[in-house]
mmCIF file of C-alpha atoms and ligand atoms in Angstrom:
data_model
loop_
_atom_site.group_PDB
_atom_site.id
_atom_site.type_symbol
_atom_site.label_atom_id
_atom_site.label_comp_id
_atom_site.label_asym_id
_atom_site.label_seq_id
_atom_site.Cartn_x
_atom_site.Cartn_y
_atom_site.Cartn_z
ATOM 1 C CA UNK A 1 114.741 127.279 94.615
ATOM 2 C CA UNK A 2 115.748 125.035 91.782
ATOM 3 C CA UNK A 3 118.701 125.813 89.594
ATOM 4 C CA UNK A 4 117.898 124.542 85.696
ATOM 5 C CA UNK A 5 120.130 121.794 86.176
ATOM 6 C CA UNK A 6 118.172 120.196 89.226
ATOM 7 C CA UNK A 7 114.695 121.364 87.132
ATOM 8 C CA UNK A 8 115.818 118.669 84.395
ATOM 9 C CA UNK A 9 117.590 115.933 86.675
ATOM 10 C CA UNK A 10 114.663 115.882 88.831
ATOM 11 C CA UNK A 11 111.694 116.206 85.784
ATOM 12 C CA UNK A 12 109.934 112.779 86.548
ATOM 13 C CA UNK A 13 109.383 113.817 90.416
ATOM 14 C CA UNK A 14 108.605 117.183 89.286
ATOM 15 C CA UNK A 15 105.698 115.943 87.736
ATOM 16 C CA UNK A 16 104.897 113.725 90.786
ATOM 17 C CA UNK A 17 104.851 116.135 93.684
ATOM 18 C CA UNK A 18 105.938 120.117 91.855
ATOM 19 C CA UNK A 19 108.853 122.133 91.987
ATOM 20 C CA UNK A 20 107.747 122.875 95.652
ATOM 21 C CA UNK A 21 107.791 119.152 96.601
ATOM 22 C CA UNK A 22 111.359 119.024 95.305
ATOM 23 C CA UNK A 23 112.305 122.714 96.912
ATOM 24 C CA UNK A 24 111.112 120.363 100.468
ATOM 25 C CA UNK A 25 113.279 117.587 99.926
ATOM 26 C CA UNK A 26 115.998 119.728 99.120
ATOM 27 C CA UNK A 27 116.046 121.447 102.111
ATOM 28 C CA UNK A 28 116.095 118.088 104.166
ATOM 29 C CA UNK A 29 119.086 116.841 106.050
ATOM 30 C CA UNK A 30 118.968 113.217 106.118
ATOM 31 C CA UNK A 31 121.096 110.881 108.795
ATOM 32 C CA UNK A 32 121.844 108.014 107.664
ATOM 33 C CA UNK A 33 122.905 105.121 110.057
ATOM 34 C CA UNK A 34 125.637 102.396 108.584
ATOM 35 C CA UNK A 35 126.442 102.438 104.839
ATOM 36 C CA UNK A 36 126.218 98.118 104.525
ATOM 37 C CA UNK A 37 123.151 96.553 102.487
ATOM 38 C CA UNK A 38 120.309 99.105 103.748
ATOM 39 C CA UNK A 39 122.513 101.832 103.846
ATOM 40 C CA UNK A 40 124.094 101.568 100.118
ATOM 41 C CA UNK A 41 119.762 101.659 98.608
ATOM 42 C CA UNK A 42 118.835 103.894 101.315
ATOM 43 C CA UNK A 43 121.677 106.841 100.593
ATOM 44 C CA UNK A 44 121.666 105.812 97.086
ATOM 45 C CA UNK A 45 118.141 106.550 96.609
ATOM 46 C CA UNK A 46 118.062 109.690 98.370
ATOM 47 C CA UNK A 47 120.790 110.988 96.863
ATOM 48 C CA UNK A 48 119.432 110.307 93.826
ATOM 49 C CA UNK A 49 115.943 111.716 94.413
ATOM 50 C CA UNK A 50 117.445 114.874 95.793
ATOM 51 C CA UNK A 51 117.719 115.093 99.882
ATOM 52 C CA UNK A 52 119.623 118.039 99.949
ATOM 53 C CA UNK A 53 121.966 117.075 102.547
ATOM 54 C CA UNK A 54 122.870 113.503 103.578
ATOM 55 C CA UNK A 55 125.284 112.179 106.254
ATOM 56 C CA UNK A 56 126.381 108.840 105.884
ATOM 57 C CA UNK A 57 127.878 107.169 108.990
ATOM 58 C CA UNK A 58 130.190 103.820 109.241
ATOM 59 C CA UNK A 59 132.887 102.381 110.795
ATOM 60 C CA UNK A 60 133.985 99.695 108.957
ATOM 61 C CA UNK A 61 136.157 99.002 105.644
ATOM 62 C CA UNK A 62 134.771 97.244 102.560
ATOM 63 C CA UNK A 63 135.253 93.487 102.184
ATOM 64 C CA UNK A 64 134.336 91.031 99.677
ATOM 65 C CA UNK A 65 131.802 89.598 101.329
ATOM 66 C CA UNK A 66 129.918 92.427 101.367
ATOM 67 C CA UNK A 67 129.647 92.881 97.636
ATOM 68 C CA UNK A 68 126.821 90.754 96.988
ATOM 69 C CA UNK A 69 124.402 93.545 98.863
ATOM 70 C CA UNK A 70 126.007 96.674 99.486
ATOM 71 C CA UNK A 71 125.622 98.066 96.079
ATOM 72 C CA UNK A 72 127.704 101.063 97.342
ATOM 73 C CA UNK A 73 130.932 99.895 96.984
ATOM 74 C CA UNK A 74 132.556 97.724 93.729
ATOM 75 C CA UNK A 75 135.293 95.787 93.777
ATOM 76 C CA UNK A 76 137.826 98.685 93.844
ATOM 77 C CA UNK A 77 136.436 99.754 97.164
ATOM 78 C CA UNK A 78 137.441 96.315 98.956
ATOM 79 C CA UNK A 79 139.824 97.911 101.562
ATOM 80 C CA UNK A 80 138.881 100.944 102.093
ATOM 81 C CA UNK A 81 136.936 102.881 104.825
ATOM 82 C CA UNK A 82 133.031 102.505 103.440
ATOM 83 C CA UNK A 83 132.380 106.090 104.384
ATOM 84 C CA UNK A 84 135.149 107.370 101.896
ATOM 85 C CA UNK A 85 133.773 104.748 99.526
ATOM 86 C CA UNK A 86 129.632 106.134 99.963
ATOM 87 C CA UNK A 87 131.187 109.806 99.804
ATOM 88 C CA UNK A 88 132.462 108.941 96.322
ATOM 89 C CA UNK A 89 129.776 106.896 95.279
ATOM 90 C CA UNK A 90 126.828 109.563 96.453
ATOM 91 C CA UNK A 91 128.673 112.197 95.220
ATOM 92 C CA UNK A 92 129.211 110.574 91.360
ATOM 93 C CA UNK A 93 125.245 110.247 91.441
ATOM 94 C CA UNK A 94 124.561 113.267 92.396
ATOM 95 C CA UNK A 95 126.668 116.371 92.840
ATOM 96 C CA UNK A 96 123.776 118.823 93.335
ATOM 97 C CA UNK A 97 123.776 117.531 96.947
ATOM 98 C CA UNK A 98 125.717 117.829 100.064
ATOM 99 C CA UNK A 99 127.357 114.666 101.016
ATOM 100 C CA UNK A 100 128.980 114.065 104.491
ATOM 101 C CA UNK A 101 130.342 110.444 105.266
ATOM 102 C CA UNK A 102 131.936 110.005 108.838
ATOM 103 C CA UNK A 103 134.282 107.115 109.686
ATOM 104 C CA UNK A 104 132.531 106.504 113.180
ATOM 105 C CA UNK A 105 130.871 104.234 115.642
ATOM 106 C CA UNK A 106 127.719 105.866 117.083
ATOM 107 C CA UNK A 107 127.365 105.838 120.454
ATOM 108 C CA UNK A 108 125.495 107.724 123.450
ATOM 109 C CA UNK A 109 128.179 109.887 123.514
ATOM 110 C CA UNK A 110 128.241 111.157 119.935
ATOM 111 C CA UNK A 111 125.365 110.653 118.728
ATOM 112 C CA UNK A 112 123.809 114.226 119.352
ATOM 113 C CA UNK A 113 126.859 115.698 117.392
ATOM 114 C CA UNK A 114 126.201 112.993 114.726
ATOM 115 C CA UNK A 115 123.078 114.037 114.056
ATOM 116 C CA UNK A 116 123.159 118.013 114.228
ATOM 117 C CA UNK A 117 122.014 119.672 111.094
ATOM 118 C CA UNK A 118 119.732 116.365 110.624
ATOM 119 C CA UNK A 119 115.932 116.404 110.675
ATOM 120 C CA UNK A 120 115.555 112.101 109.555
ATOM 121 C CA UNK A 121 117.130 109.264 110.650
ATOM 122 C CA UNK A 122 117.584 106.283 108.528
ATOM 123 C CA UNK A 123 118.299 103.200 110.337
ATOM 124 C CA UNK A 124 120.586 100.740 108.217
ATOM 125 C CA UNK A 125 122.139 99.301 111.355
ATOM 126 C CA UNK A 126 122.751 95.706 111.973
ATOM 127 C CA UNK A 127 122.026 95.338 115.589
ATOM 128 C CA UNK A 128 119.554 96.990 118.005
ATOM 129 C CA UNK A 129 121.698 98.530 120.660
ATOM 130 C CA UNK A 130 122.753 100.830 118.113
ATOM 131 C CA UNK A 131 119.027 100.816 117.037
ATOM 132 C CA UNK A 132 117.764 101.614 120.730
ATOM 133 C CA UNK A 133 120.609 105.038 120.792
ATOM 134 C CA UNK A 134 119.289 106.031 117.443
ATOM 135 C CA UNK A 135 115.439 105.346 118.977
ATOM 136 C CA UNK A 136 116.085 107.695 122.208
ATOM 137 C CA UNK A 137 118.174 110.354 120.144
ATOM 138 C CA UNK A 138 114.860 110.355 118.162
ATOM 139 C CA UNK A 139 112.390 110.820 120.849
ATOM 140 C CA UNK A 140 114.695 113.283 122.262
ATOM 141 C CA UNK A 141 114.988 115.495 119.343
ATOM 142 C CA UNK A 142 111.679 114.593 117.530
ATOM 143 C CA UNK A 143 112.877 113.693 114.905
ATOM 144 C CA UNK A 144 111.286 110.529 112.737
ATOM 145 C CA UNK A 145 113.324 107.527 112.846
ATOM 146 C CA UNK A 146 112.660 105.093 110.138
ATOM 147 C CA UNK A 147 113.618 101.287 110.833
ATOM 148 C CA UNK A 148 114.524 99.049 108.664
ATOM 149 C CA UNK A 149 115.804 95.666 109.332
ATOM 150 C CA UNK A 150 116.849 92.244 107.302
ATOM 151 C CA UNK A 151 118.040 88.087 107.302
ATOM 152 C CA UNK A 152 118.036 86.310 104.313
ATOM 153 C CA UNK A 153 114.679 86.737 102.806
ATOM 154 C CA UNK A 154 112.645 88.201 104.894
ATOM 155 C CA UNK A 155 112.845 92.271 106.332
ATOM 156 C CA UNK A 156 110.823 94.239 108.327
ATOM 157 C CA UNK A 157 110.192 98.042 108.552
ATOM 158 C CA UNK A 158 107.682 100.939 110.471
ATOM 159 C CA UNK A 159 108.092 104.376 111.112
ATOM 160 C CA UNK A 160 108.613 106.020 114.173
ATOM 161 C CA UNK A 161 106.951 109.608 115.317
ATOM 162 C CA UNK A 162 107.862 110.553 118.496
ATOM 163 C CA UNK A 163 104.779 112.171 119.932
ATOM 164 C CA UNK A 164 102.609 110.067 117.356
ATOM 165 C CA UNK A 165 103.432 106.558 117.562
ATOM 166 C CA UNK A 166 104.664 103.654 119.623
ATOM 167 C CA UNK A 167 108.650 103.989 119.470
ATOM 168 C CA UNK A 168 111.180 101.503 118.200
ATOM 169 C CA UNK A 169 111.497 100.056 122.082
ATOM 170 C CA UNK A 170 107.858 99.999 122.199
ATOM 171 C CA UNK A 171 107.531 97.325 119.627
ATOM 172 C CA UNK A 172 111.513 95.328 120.144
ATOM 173 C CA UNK A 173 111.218 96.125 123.786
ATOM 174 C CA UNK A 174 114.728 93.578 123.750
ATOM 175 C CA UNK A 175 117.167 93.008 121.366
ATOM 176 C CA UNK A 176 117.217 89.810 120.025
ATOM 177 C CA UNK A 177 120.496 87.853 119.929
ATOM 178 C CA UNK A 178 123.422 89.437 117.730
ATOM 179 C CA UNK A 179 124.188 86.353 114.710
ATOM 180 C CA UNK A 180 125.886 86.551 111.776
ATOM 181 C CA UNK A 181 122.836 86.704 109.407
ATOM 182 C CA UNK A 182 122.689 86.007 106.119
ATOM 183 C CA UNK A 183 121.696 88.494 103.241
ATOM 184 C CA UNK A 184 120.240 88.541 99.890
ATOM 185 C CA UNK A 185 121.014 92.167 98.409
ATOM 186 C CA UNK A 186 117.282 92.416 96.891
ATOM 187 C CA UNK A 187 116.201 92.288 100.204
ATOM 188 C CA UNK A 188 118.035 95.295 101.560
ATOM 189 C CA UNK A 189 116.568 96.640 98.040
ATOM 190 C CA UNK A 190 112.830 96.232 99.287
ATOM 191 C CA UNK A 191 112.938 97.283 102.411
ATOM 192 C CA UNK A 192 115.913 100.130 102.042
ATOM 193 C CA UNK A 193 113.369 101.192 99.152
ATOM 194 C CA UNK A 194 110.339 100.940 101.831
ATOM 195 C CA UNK A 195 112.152 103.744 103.991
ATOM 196 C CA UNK A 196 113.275 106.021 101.556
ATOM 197 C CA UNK A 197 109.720 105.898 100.371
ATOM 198 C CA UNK A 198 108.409 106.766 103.903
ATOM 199 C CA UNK A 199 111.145 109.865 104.308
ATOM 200 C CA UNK A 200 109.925 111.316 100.931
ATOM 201 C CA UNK A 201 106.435 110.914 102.191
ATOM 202 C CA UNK A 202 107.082 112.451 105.538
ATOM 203 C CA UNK A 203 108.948 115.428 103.992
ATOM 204 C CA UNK A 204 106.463 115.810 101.872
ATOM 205 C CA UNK A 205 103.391 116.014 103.990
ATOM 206 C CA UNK A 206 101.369 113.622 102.240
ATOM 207 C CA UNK A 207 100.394 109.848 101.695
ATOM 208 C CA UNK A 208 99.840 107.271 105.013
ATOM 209 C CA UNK A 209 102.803 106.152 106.709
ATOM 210 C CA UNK A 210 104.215 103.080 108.455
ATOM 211 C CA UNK A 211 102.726 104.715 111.740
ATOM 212 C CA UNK A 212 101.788 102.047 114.650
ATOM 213 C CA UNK A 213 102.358 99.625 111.971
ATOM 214 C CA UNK A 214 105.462 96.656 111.522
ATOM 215 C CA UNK A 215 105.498 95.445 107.558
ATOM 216 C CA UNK A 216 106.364 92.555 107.151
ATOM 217 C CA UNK A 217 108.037 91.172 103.898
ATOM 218 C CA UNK A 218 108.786 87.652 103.194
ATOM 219 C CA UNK A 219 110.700 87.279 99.547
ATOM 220 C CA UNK A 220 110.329 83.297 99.916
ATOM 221 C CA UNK A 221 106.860 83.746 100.083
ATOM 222 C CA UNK A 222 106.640 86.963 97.780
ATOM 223 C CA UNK A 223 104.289 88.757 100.454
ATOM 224 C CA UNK A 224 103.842 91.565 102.482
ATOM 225 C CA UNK A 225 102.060 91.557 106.078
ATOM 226 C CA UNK A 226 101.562 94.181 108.925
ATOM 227 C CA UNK A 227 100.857 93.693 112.150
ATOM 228 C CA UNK A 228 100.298 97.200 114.498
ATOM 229 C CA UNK A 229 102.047 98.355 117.233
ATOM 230 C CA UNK A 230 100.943 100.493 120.294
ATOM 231 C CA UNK A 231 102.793 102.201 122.498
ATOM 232 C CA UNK A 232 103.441 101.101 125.822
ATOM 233 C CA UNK A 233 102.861 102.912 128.429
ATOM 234 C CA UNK A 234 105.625 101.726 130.577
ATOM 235 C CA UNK A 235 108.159 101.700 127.933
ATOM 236 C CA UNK A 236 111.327 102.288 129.069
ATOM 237 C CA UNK A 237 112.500 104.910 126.500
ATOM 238 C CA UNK A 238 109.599 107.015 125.749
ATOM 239 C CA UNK A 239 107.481 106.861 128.977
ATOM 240 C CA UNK A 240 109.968 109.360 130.406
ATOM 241 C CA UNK A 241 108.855 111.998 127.744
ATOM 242 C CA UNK A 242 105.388 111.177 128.794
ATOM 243 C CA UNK A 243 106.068 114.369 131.661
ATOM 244 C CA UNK A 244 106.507 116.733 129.043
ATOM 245 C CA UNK A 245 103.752 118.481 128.448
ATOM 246 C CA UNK A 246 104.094 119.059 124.557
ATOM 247 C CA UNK A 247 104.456 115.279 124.481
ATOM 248 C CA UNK A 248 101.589 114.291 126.011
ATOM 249 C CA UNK A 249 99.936 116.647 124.529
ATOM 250 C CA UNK A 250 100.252 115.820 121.118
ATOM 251 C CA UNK A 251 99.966 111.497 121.922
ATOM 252 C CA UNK A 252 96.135 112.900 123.500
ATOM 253 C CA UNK A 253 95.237 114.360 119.725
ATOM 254 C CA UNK B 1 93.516 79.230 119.017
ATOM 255 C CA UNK B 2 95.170 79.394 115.556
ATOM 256 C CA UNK B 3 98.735 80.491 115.409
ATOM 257 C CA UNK B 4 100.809 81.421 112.536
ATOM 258 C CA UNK B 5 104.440 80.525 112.953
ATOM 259 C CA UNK B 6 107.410 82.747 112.079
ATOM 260 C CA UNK B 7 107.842 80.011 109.299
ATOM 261 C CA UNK B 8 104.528 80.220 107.959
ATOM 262 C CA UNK B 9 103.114 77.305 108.735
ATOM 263 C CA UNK B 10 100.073 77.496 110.608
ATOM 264 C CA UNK B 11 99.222 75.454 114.039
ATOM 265 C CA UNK B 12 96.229 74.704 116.107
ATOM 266 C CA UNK B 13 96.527 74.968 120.008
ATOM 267 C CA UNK B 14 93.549 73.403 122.378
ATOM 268 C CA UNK B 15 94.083 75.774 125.469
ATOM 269 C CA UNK B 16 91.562 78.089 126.959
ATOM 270 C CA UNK B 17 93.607 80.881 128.053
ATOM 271 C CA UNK B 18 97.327 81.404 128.617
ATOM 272 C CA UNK B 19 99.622 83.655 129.114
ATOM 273 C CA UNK B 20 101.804 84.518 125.463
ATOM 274 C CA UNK B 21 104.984 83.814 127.311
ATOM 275 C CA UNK B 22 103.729 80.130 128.141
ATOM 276 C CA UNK B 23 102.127 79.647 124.414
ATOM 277 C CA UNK B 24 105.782 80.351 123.589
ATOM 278 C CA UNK B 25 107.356 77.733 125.702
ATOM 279 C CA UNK B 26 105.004 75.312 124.503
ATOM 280 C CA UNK B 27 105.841 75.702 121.328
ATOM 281 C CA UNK B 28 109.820 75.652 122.369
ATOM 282 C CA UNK B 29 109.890 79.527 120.597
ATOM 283 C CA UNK B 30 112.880 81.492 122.154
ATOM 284 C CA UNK B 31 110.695 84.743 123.060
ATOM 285 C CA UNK B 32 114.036 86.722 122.855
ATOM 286 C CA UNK B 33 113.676 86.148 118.824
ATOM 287 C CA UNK B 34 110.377 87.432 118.166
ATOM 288 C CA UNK B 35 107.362 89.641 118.839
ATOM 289 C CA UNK B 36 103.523 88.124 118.825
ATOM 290 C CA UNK B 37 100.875 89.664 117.165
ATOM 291 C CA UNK B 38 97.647 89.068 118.665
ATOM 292 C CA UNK B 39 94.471 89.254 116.576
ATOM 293 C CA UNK B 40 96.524 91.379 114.495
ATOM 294 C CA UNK B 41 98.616 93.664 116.976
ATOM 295 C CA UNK B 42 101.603 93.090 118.781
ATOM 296 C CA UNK B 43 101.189 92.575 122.421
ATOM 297 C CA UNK B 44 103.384 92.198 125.301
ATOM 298 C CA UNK B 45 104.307 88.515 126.438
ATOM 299 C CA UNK B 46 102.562 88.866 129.724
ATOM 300 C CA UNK B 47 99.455 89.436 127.883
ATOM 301 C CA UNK B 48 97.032 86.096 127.955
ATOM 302 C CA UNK B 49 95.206 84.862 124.766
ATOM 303 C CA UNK B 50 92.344 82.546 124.590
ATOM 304 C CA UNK B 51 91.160 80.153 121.900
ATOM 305 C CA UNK B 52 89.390 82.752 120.032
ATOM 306 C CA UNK B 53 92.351 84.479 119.294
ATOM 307 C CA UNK B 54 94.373 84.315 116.533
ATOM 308 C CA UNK B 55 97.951 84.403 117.264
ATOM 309 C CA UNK B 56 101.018 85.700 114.680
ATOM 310 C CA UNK B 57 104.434 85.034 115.718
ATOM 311 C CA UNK B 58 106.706 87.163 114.148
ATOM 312 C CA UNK B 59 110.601 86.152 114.417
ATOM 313 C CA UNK B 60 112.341 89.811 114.864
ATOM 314 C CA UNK B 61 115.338 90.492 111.813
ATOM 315 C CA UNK B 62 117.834 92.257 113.172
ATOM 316 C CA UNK B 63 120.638 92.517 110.128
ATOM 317 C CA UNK B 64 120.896 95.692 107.990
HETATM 318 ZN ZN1 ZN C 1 108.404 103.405 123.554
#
C-alpha cells in the first residue's frame, strides 16, 4: 500500500503502470553492485522511481577523478567512503525508501550474505571477475542479473534470466584484460538508464527485455545495435545447473 | 565475407571458410578483447564462417 505522500511523489508513474505497479516496485529489494559511474544513475534512478529497498555496495573512497561521472558524490564527498556518500545521497532523494550502503569488496565468500533480502542485481562493476561472482550468485539464487558495462563512448548491456537465457559467462566466456578505461559520465547515463529500465520492466511483468540479446551503444556514432546471445551448452557456470531438474525444465519451455 | 570492425569500419575478406579464431589473427584482433557476432549472433571462436557470412566484431567494455 501507498501512503499519500508516495501517491503524489510517484503521480507520473502512477499514471504509467497504477498504484499496483508502484505497490510491485516497492516491495523490491534491489542489489546494487559498485556505486562509481553506473552505480551513481543506476541507484539514483531507482531510488528515485521507488525500489523499496536498495543496497548499495563499494569499497572505495571518492576522488576527484571520479567526479566527472559518478553523479553520486559532489565535491564535498572527495574523501570519503562512497557507500556513506550514496547512503546520503539516496536517502536526500528519497526517504520513503530503505537505503543500505556497505563499505565492502564482494567476493565468493560474501556474496550470498550481500545479497540476502535481494531479489535484482545491478551490475555497476568495473571488471568481470567480480562480474562472473555476481553471474553464478545469480544462477544460483535465480535471481536476474542485469549487466551493464562502459569505455569512453561506447557501453554495452543484456539481461540475464537464469533458467531463460544464456548467462553473463555464456556470452564473455573470458574476461578481457583489466585497463584503466576512460569514461564519459553520459555514457554511464545511457546504459545505467538501460538497466534500471529493464529492472522496472522485470518487476513489473511487462514489456520485452534484453533476453538473449547484447545492446550495443556507440555515443560517437549516436547508435544502438544488438547482436543475440545463446547459451552454451558447455558453459562453465550454468551447465552445472543444467542437472537440476527445475532448470532444465524451464530452459525446455 | 563482410566484417564489421569493433571501430566501425567495414572490411572485405576473400576466404572460403575459416575458423573465427583464425579470421581474428588475420586481422591481428586480440580475441581476449572481444566477442564475434556471426550473421547477427554471437558465436564461439571455434566456430568456422564462410564467405556468405557476415561477420560483427564486437570489442567487449569492461569499465562501470
Ligand atoms: Zn552460461
Amino acid at each position: 500500500m501507498l501512503n499519500d505522500l508516495e501517491k503524489k511523489r510517484y503521480s507520473r508513474q502512477i499514471r504509467l503502470f497504477g498504484e499496483d505497479g508502484q505497490a510491485k516496485l516497492k516491495k523490491a529489494g534491489a542489489f546494487i553492485a559498485g556505486a562509481g559511474g553506473l552505480g551513481s544513475v543506476i541507484s539514483i534512478y531507482m531510488a528515485a522511481a521507488g525500489f523499496g529497498k536498495i543496497r548499495i555496495v563499494d569499497c572505495d573512497s571518492v576522488e576527484l577523478s571520479n567526479l566527472n561521472r559518478q553523479v553520486l558524490h559532489w565535491s564535498d564527498d572527495v574523501g570519503r567512503s562512497k557507500a556513506r556518500s550514496a547512503k546520503d545521497t539516496l536517502e536526500g532523494i528519497n526517504p520513503e525508501i530503505e537505503v543500505e550502503a556497505l563499505e565492502e569488496t564482494i567476493s565468493k565468500e560474501n556474496i550470498d550474505q550481500l545479497l540476502s533480502g535481494c531479489s535484482l542485481i545491478m551490475d555497476a562493476m568495473d571488471n568481470f571477475s567480480t562480474r562472473y561472482i555476481l553471474n553464478k550468485a545469480a544462477l544460483q539464487k535465480k535471481i536476474p542479473l542485469f549487466h551493464g558495462a562502459i569505455c569512453g563512448y561506447q557501453g554495452q548491456a543484456t539481461t540475464v534470466i537464469p533458467g531463460k537465457t544464456a548467462c553473463l559467462r555464456c556470452t564473455f566466456p573470458r574476461a578481457p584484460p583489466v585497463t584503466t578505461f576512460p569514461a564519459l559520465g553520459s555514457t554511464c547515463g545511457v546504459i545505467g538508464s538501460i538497466q534500471v529500465t529493464e529492472a522496472v520492466k522485470y518487476v513489473l511483468g511487462f514489456g520485452g527485455l534484453l533476453e538473449n540479446r547484447l545492446m550495443l551503444w556507440d555515443g560517437l556514432s549516436c547508435s544502438m545495435d544488438e547482436v543475440a546471445c545463446m547459451r552454451n551448452p558447455g558453459c562453465q557456470d550454468c551447465s552445472a545447473l543444467i542437472g537440476d531438474a527445475n532448470y532444465k525444465q524451464e530452459m525446455s519451455k | 565475407m563482410k566484417i564489421a570492425m569493433p571501430d566501425g569500419s567495414r572490411k572485405e575478406m576473400t576466404v572460403s571458410v575459416a575458423r573465427i579464431d583464425e579470421i581474428l589473427k588475420e586481422l591481428n584482433i586480440n580475441p581476449v578483447e572481444v566477442v564475434v557476432a556471426k550473421n547477427g549472433k554471437i558465436v564461439p571462436e571455434e566456430e568456422t564462417a564462410s564467405c556468405a557470412d557476415e561477420l560483427k566484431i564486437v570489442r567487449i567494455v569492461h569499465g562501470g
